[in-house]
Amino acid sequence: MSAPSPTLHSNCSDCPIRHRAVCARCEADELAELEEIKYYRSFEAGQTIIWSGDRMNFVGSVVSGIATLAQTMEDGRTQMVGLLLPSDFVGRPGRDGAAYDVVATTDLVMCCFRKKPFEEVMVRTPHIAHRLLEMTLDELDAAREWMLVLGRKTAREKIASLLSIIARRDASLGQGKASERMVFDLPLTREAMADYLGLTLETVSRQMSALKRDGVILLEGKRHVTIPDMSRLMEEAGDDSDGGFLV
Amino acid sequence: MSAPSPTLHSNCSDCPIRHRAVCARCEADELAELEEIKYYRSFEAGQTIIWSGDRMNFVGSVVSGIATLAQTMEDGRTQMVGLLLPSDFVGRPGRDGAAYDVVATTDLVMCCFRKKPFEEVMVRTPHIAHRLLEMTLDELDAAREWMLVLGRKTAREKIASLLSIIARRDASLGQGKASERMVFDLPLTREAMADYLGLTLETVSRQMSALKRDGVILLEGKRHVTIPDMSRLMEEAGDDSDGGFLV
DNA sequence: CGGTACTTTGAGTTTTGTCAACGAGGGTGG
DNA sequence: CCACCCTCGTTGACAAAACTCAAAGTACCG
């Protein structure tokens, strides 16, 4: 159960998220300034990185691994409100308390900055503020897209939407463009999928079975998914046939 | 049906949203630069300001009036994803196409900037980018809060949540702090409420009746609402008894 | 092997949506 | 001034979707 070494990637120029994280637009001198205040932290799969309501004394970027942002009601109902992938930013400059639980779903490494120094650097480094604005606008779009899924889609459409989002993300990270056939591993349990989609895990399971029965997806084991026809999946998701989400 | 004159507030220093809009942090010289490229546009209640998918050639701030952001699926299902109040920003620097329909629900005045010049000003004016980041982070929080409502709350809780948000907003705009008893007019039809909450208008109507029957709210006519006990409403909304949404 | 966590499936219930009829209020034109 | 119309809202009966509870099945790990 050992987490990755916290001293990995100690040099920004070798960093795997260098070109996509909040520091993406930084020049060499700006990067050097960040480099001085950064430190790495590792988390194990299942570990809670931040508890909602906690005082946040750092912000940072996910370097590797996956985490979820979730809200929980008093009676235990939970809704995931975001997925954090490598290069995504955690924390909010200018606010002290965390608004959500952040949980590592895989082993995870974060590149952290103490909040105060980071805020100071940000004030004199427009490149950082500008990149963070861009990233936040993207997240806002994603959140609003998700509101349509939660508010208006059927269970079957919700599942198809989630699968198509994961497939599309994997495509952009790896196998070139979104082609007809896609293959990936689900990074989520059925319960986690349910928490994303505002469903119960039983409904998720039933709809996965239904999509499989109807040939929209192929399953090997519980997690390995093949999409034989991406446009069919998009149709099932209720998205425009010709692209759906804007990029 | 005449909309307000488009030449109102031509001077930024008299502008009613001067201290809360995207220009809030600007110094006199920065403001002068914005002043040169700005222009006002008026819209009538019910008018669509922007169609989803349209090319956006301007961005801007709501000066007065209320507008909604909505997404619509091909078959007509619609989900509202945001409410635009005076000082809120419309449009996204760095992207051409509009992602949502923007509809004026009241007569409305916007302070607009052509997108290209605004982007140029923004690059050399960190105060604008910084304020826009702050506003965008607030919107992101609101969107995520709403995701919990849409994904996990019952119809009754959804209605109570919406009412409590509207009550709280009115409180912050007018009658001092959130006291026990609150009175306001709903700015939304039952159908608009349904589109916010991911419900049908019949369910909205039934739950409004139920809340009235149970004494959680009092109704005079269809739109005038009295909340005799705010904490009772918050309880019905499923929020923490002691405040709920962070402000 | 045995246990644990995850997943699937079934049966019955609850919630919400659908379709339809009716009611209230406000404005318009005869 | 009144009748009519149109929009908005309410209510009922029924149908569909999703949830709950329960029981098994599967894969992985020690």
mmCIF file of N, CA, C and O in Angstrom, chain B residues 166-227:
data_model
loop_
_atom_site.group_PDB
_atom_site.id
_atom_site.type_symbol
_atom_site.label_atom_id
_atom_site.label_comp_id
_atom_site.label_asym_id
_atom_site.label_seq_id
_atom_site.Cartn_x
_atom_site.Cartn_y
_atom_site.Cartn_z
ATOM 1 N N ILE B 166 -33.940 32.038 -2.920
ATOM 2 C CA ILE B 166 -34.533 33.310 -3.327
ATOM 3 C C ILE B 166 -34.724 34.220 -2.113
ATOM 4 O O ILE B 166 -34.405 35.412 -2.160
ATOM 5 N N ALA B 167 -35.191 33.635 -1.023
ATOM 6 C CA ALA B 167 -35.391 34.431 0.189
ATOM 7 C C ALA B 167 -34.065 35.019 0.662
ATOM 8 O O ALA B 167 -33.980 36.189 1.023
ATOM 9 N N ARG B 168 -33.039 34.185 0.627
ATOM 10 C CA ARG B 168 -31.753 34.649 1.123
ATOM 11 C C ARG B 168 -31.166 35.739 0.243
ATOM 12 O O ARG B 168 -30.586 36.700 0.732
ATOM 13 N N ARG B 169 -31.351 35.582 -1.071
ATOM 14 C CA ARG B 169 -30.866 36.607 -1.990
ATOM 15 C C ARG B 169 -31.574 37.933 -1.728
ATOM 16 O O ARG B 169 -30.940 38.981 -1.633
ATOM 17 N N ASP B 170 -32.899 37.867 -1.587
ATOM 18 C CA ASP B 170 -33.646 39.090 -1.311
ATOM 19 C C ASP B 170 -33.197 39.727 -0.003
ATOM 20 O O ASP B 170 -33.093 40.941 0.093
ATOM 21 N N ALA B 171 -32.893 38.882 0.969
ATOM 22 C CA ALA B 171 -32.451 39.406 2.253
ATOM 23 C C ALA B 171 -31.150 40.176 2.087
ATOM 24 O O ALA B 171 -30.994 41.272 2.613
ATOM 25 N N SER B 172 -30.229 39.599 1.316
ATOM 26 C CA SER B 172 -28.928 40.245 1.178
ATOM 27 C C SER B 172 -29.057 41.531 0.367
ATOM 28 O O SER B 172 -28.280 42.453 0.517
ATOM 29 N N LEU B 173 -30.056 41.600 -0.519
ATOM 30 C CA LEU B 173 -30.246 42.799 -1.334
ATOM 31 C C LEU B 173 -31.033 43.882 -0.609
ATOM 32 O O LEU B 173 -31.011 45.024 -1.006
ATOM 33 N N GLY B 174 -31.751 43.502 0.428
ATOM 34 C CA GLY B 174 -32.625 44.507 1.010
ATOM 35 C C GLY B 174 -32.703 44.504 2.520
ATOM 36 O O GLY B 174 -31.932 45.179 3.196
ATOM 37 N N GLN B 175 -33.583 43.681 3.009
ATOM 38 C CA GLN B 175 -34.036 43.789 4.391
ATOM 39 C C GLN B 175 -33.019 43.342 5.445
ATOM 40 O O GLN B 175 -33.376 42.697 6.415
ATOM 41 N N GLY B 176 -31.775 43.675 5.269
ATOM 42 C CA GLY B 176 -30.805 43.295 6.290
ATOM 43 C C GLY B 176 -30.608 41.803 6.346
ATOM 44 O O GLY B 176 -30.713 41.129 5.342
ATOM 45 N N LYS B 177 -30.317 41.284 7.492
ATOM 46 C CA LYS B 177 -29.931 39.882 7.595
ATOM 47 C C LYS B 177 -31.133 38.925 7.571
ATOM 48 O O LYS B 177 -32.274 39.317 7.757
ATOM 49 N N ALA B 178 -30.835 37.672 7.339
ATOM 50 C CA ALA B 178 -31.871 36.658 7.245
ATOM 51 C C ALA B 178 -32.530 36.476 8.607
ATOM 52 O O ALA B 178 -31.980 35.843 9.489
ATOM 53 N N SER B 179 -33.696 37.074 8.760
ATOM 54 C CA SER B 179 -34.387 36.959 10.036
ATOM 55 C C SER B 179 -35.342 35.779 9.987
ATOM 56 O O SER B 179 -35.355 34.998 9.049
ATOM 57 N N GLU B 180 -36.135 35.641 10.995
ATOM 58 C CA GLU B 180 -37.083 34.530 11.077
ATOM 59 C C GLU B 180 -38.123 34.596 9.961
ATOM 60 O O GLU B 180 -38.331 33.659 9.230
ATOM 61 N N ARG B 181 -38.785 35.744 9.845
ATOM 62 C CA ARG B 181 -39.888 35.877 8.909
ATOM 63 C C ARG B 181 -39.424 36.555 7.634
ATOM 64 O O ARG B 181 -38.753 37.575 7.666
ATOM 65 N N MET B 182 -39.792 35.983 6.489
ATOM 66 C CA MET B 182 -39.372 36.568 5.221
ATOM 67 C C MET B 182 -40.566 36.654 4.280
ATOM 68 O O MET B 182 -41.402 35.769 4.254
ATOM 69 N N VAL B 183 -40.586 37.713 3.488
ATOM 70 C CA VAL B 183 -41.659 37.928 2.529
ATOM 71 C C VAL B 183 -41.047 38.319 1.191
ATOM 72 O O VAL B 183 -40.159 39.163 1.146
ATOM 73 N N PHE B 184 -41.511 37.723 0.124
ATOM 74 C CA PHE B 184 -40.990 38.112 -1.201
ATOM 75 C C PHE B 184 -41.956 37.664 -2.293
ATOM 76 O O PHE B 184 -42.874 36.873 -2.052
ATOM 77 N N ASP B 185 -41.717 38.193 -3.499
ATOM 78 C CA ASP B 185 -42.465 37.750 -4.666
ATOM 79 C C ASP B 185 -41.594 36.826 -5.496
ATOM 80 O O ASP B 185 -40.437 37.122 -5.767
ATOM 81 N N LEU B 186 -42.165 35.708 -5.874
ATOM 82 C CA LEU B 186 -41.450 34.787 -6.743
ATOM 83 C C LEU B 186 -41.231 35.435 -8.110
ATOM 84 O O LEU B 186 -42.195 35.867 -8.738
ATOM 85 N N PRO B 187 -40.000 35.482 -8.572
ATOM 86 C CA PRO B 187 -39.775 36.061 -9.893
ATOM 87 C C PRO B 187 -39.947 35.025 -11.007
ATOM 88 O O PRO B 187 -39.623 35.285 -12.148
ATOM 89 N N LEU B 188 -40.457 33.867 -10.665
ATOM 90 C CA LEU B 188 -40.493 32.761 -11.636
ATOM 91 C C LEU B 188 -41.892 32.167 -11.750
ATOM 92 O O LEU B 188 -42.621 32.086 -10.766
ATOM 93 N N THR B 189 -42.238 31.717 -12.928
ATOM 94 C CA THR B 189 -43.462 30.932 -13.100
ATOM 95 C C THR B 189 -43.210 29.528 -12.566
ATOM 96 O O THR B 189 -42.068 29.134 -12.324
ATOM 97 N N ARG B 190 -44.278 28.761 -12.407
ATOM 98 C CA ARG B 190 -44.114 27.369 -11.977
ATOM 99 C C ARG B 190 -43.270 26.590 -12.984
ATOM 100 O O ARG B 190 -42.482 25.721 -12.608
ATOM 101 N N GLU B 191 -43.447 26.910 -14.243
ATOM 102 C CA GLU B 191 -42.674 26.207 -15.259
ATOM 103 C C GLU B 191 -41.184 26.538 -15.148
ATOM 104 O O GLU B 191 -40.329 25.657 -15.251
ATOM 105 N N ALA B 192 -40.878 27.808 -14.907
ATOM 106 C CA ALA B 192 -39.477 28.195 -14.755
ATOM 107 C C ALA B 192 -38.880 27.532 -13.520
ATOM 108 O O ALA B 192 -37.733 27.069 -13.533
ATOM 109 N N MET B 193 -39.667 27.452 -12.449
ATOM 110 C CA MET B 193 -39.186 26.764 -11.249
ATOM 111 C C MET B 193 -38.877 25.301 -11.584
ATOM 112 O O MET B 193 -37.847 24.757 -11.178
ATOM 113 N N ALA B 194 -39.777 24.693 -12.340
ATOM 114 C CA ALA B 194 -39.580 23.293 -12.735
ATOM 115 C C ALA B 194 -38.286 23.137 -13.541
ATOM 116 O O ALA B 194 -37.533 22.186 -13.340
ATOM 117 N N ASP B 195 -38.016 24.092 -14.436
ATOM 118 C CA ASP B 195 -36.815 24.002 -15.253
ATOM 119 C C ASP B 195 -35.551 24.191 -14.423
ATOM 120 O O ASP B 195 -34.489 23.682 -14.759
ATOM 121 N N TYR B 196 -35.661 24.934 -13.342
ATOM 122 C CA TYR B 196 -34.525 25.026 -12.441
ATOM 123 C C TYR B 196 -34.290 23.729 -11.708
ATOM 124 O O TYR B 196 -33.157 23.303 -11.491
ATOM 125 N N LEU B 197 -35.377 23.114 -11.287
ATOM 126 C CA LEU B 197 -35.287 22.037 -10.317
ATOM 127 C C LEU B 197 -35.275 20.653 -10.942
ATOM 128 O O LEU B 197 -35.151 19.652 -10.237
ATOM 129 N N GLY B 198 -35.396 20.594 -12.264
ATOM 130 C CA GLY B 198 -35.449 19.290 -12.895
ATOM 131 C C GLY B 198 -36.720 18.540 -12.536
ATOM 132 O O GLY B 198 -36.711 17.336 -12.306
ATOM 133 N N LEU B 199 -37.837 19.265 -12.475
ATOM 134 C CA LEU B 199 -39.135 18.656 -12.167
ATOM 135 C C LEU B 199 -40.124 19.051 -13.257
ATOM 136 O O LEU B 199 -39.795 19.812 -14.152
ATOM 137 N N THR B 200 -41.340 18.516 -13.163
ATOM 138 C CA THR B 200 -42.408 19.005 -14.036
ATOM 139 C C THR B 200 -43.154 20.102 -13.296
ATOM 140 O O THR B 200 -43.109 20.184 -12.068
ATOM 141 N N LEU B 201 -43.874 20.909 -14.061
ATOM 142 C CA LEU B 201 -44.574 22.004 -13.400
ATOM 143 C C LEU B 201 -45.686 21.475 -12.495
ATOM 144 O O LEU B 201 -46.022 22.104 -11.476
ATOM 145 N N GLU B 202 -46.249 20.320 -12.821
ATOM 146 C CA GLU B 202 -47.282 19.753 -11.956
ATOM 147 C C GLU B 202 -46.702 19.367 -10.592
ATOM 148 O O GLU B 202 -47.317 19.632 -9.558
ATOM 149 N N THR B 203 -45.536 18.769 -10.618
ATOM 150 C CA THR B 203 -44.908 18.390 -9.349
ATOM 151 C C THR B 203 -44.575 19.636 -8.526
ATOM 152 O O THR B 203 -44.772 19.653 -7.308
ATOM 153 N N VAL B 204 -44.110 20.672 -9.201
ATOM 154 C CA VAL B 204 -43.834 21.925 -8.492
ATOM 155 C C VAL B 204 -45.103 22.425 -7.824
ATOM 156 O O VAL B 204 -45.118 22.762 -6.631
ATOM 157 N N SER B 205 -46.175 22.433 -8.590
ATOM 158 C CA SER B 205 -47.438 22.945 -8.066
ATOM 159 C C SER B 205 -47.902 22.120 -6.861
ATOM 160 O O SER B 205 -48.308 22.669 -5.836
ATOM 161 N N ARG B 206 -47.832 20.804 -6.994
ATOM 162 C CA ARG B 206 -48.256 19.934 -5.894
ATOM 163 C C ARG B 206 -47.417 20.175 -4.639
ATOM 164 O O ARG B 206 -47.944 20.240 -3.521
ATOM 165 N N GLN B 207 -46.119 20.314 -4.803
ATOM 166 C CA GLN B 207 -45.263 20.487 -3.629
ATOM 167 C C GLN B 207 -45.431 21.865 -3.010
ATOM 168 O O GLN B 207 -45.333 22.019 -1.792
ATOM 169 N N MET B 208 -45.705 22.862 -3.858
ATOM 170 C CA MET B 208 -46.007 24.188 -3.299
ATOM 171 C C MET B 208 -47.268 24.080 -2.441
ATOM 172 O O MET B 208 -47.317 24.605 -1.320
ATOM 173 N N SER B 209 -48.262 23.397 -2.965
ATOM 174 C CA SER B 209 -49.505 23.219 -2.203
ATOM 175 C C SER B 209 -49.239 22.476 -0.903
ATOM 176 O O SER B 209 -49.798 22.812 0.144
ATOM 177 N N ALA B 210 -48.393 21.457 -0.981
ATOM 178 C CA ALA B 210 -48.099 20.665 0.211
ATOM 179 C C ALA B 210 -47.384 21.512 1.270
ATOM 180 O O ALA B 210 -47.723 21.457 2.450
ATOM 181 N N LEU B 211 -46.423 22.321 0.842
ATOM 182 C CA LEU B 211 -45.695 23.171 1.789
ATOM 183 C C LEU B 211 -46.636 24.194 2.413
ATOM 184 O O LEU B 211 -46.510 24.541 3.594
ATOM 185 N N LYS B 212 -47.572 24.656 1.606
ATOM 186 C CA LYS B 212 -48.573 25.602 2.118
ATOM 187 C C LYS B 212 -49.473 24.896 3.133
ATOM 188 O O LYS B 212 -49.708 25.406 4.233
ATOM 189 N N ARG B 213 -49.955 23.707 2.756
ATOM 190 C CA ARG B 213 -50.839 22.951 3.648
ATOM 191 C C ARG B 213 -50.148 22.698 4.985
ATOM 192 O O ARG B 213 -50.760 22.761 6.043
ATOM 193 N N ASP B 214 -48.838 22.428 4.922
ATOM 194 C CA ASP B 214 -48.110 22.103 6.144
ATOM 195 C C ASP B 214 -47.621 23.338 6.894
ATOM 196 O O ASP B 214 -46.890 23.220 7.876
ATOM 197 N N GLY B 215 -47.974 24.506 6.383
ATOM 198 C CA GLY B 215 -47.632 25.723 7.104
ATOM 199 C C GLY B 215 -46.170 26.157 6.991
ATOM 200 O O GLY B 215 -45.723 27.045 7.710
ATOM 201 N N VAL B 216 -45.437 25.542 6.064
ATOM 202 C CA VAL B 216 -44.045 25.953 5.880
ATOM 203 C C VAL B 216 -43.982 27.283 5.158
ATOM 204 O O VAL B 216 -43.110 28.113 5.410
ATOM 205 N N ILE B 217 -44.924 27.490 4.235
ATOM 206 C CA ILE B 217 -45.019 28.776 3.527
ATOM 207 C C ILE B 217 -46.467 29.240 3.538
ATOM 208 O O ILE B 217 -47.387 28.442 3.716
ATOM 209 N N LEU B 218 -46.650 30.550 3.342
ATOM 210 C CA LEU B 218 -47.990 31.099 3.133
ATOM 211 C C LEU B 218 -48.011 31.714 1.740
ATOM 212 O O LEU B 218 -47.043 32.353 1.326
ATOM 213 N N LEU B 219 -49.112 31.500 1.032
ATOM 214 C CA LEU B 219 -49.229 32.063 -0.309
ATOM 215 C C LEU B 219 -50.405 33.023 -0.366
ATOM 216 O O LEU B 219 -51.501 32.707 0.081
ATOM 217 N N GLU B 220 -50.140 34.225 -0.938
ATOM 218 C CA GLU B 220 -51.234 35.115 -1.318
ATOM 219 C C GLU B 220 -51.146 35.254 -2.815
ATOM 220 O O GLU B 220 -50.124 35.712 -3.327
ATOM 221 N N GLY B 221 -52.195 34.872 -3.512
ATOM 222 C CA GLY B 221 -52.077 34.784 -4.961
ATOM 223 C C GLY B 221 -51.106 33.658 -5.270
ATOM 224 O O GLY B 221 -50.888 32.758 -4.451
ATOM 225 N N LYS B 222 -50.516 33.704 -6.440
ATOM 226 C CA LYS B 222 -49.633 32.604 -6.829
ATOM 227 C C LYS B 222 -48.165 32.919 -6.569
ATOM 228 O O LYS B 222 -47.332 32.028 -6.499
ATOM 229 N N ARG B 223 -47.870 34.205 -6.483
ATOM 230 C CA ARG B 223 -46.468 34.586 -6.473
ATOM 231 C C ARG B 223 -45.975 35.167 -5.156
ATOM 232 O O ARG B 223 -44.778 35.196 -4.911
ATOM 233 N N HIS B 224 -46.885 35.642 -4.332
ATOM 234 C CA HIS B 224 -46.445 36.325 -3.120
ATOM 235 C C HIS B 224 -46.286 35.322 -1.982
ATOM 236 O O HIS B 224 -47.252 34.697 -1.566
ATOM 237 N N VAL B 225 -45.058 35.205 -1.511
ATOM 238 C CA VAL B 225 -44.721 34.151 -0.564
ATOM 239 C C VAL B 225 -44.302 34.740 0.781
ATOM 240 O O VAL B 225 -43.543 35.703 0.831
ATOM 241 N N THR B 226 -44.813 34.164 1.846
ATOM 242 C CA THR B 226 -44.339 34.496 3.186
ATOM 243 C C THR B 226 -43.757 33.234 3.817
ATOM 244 O O THR B 226 -44.376 32.175 3.766
ATOM 245 N N ILE B 227 -42.569 33.391 4.369
ATOM 246 C CA ILE B 227 -41.941 32.296 5.107
ATOM 247 C C ILE B 227 -42.037 32.637 6.582
ATOM 248 O O ILE B 227 -41.301 33.494 7.062
#
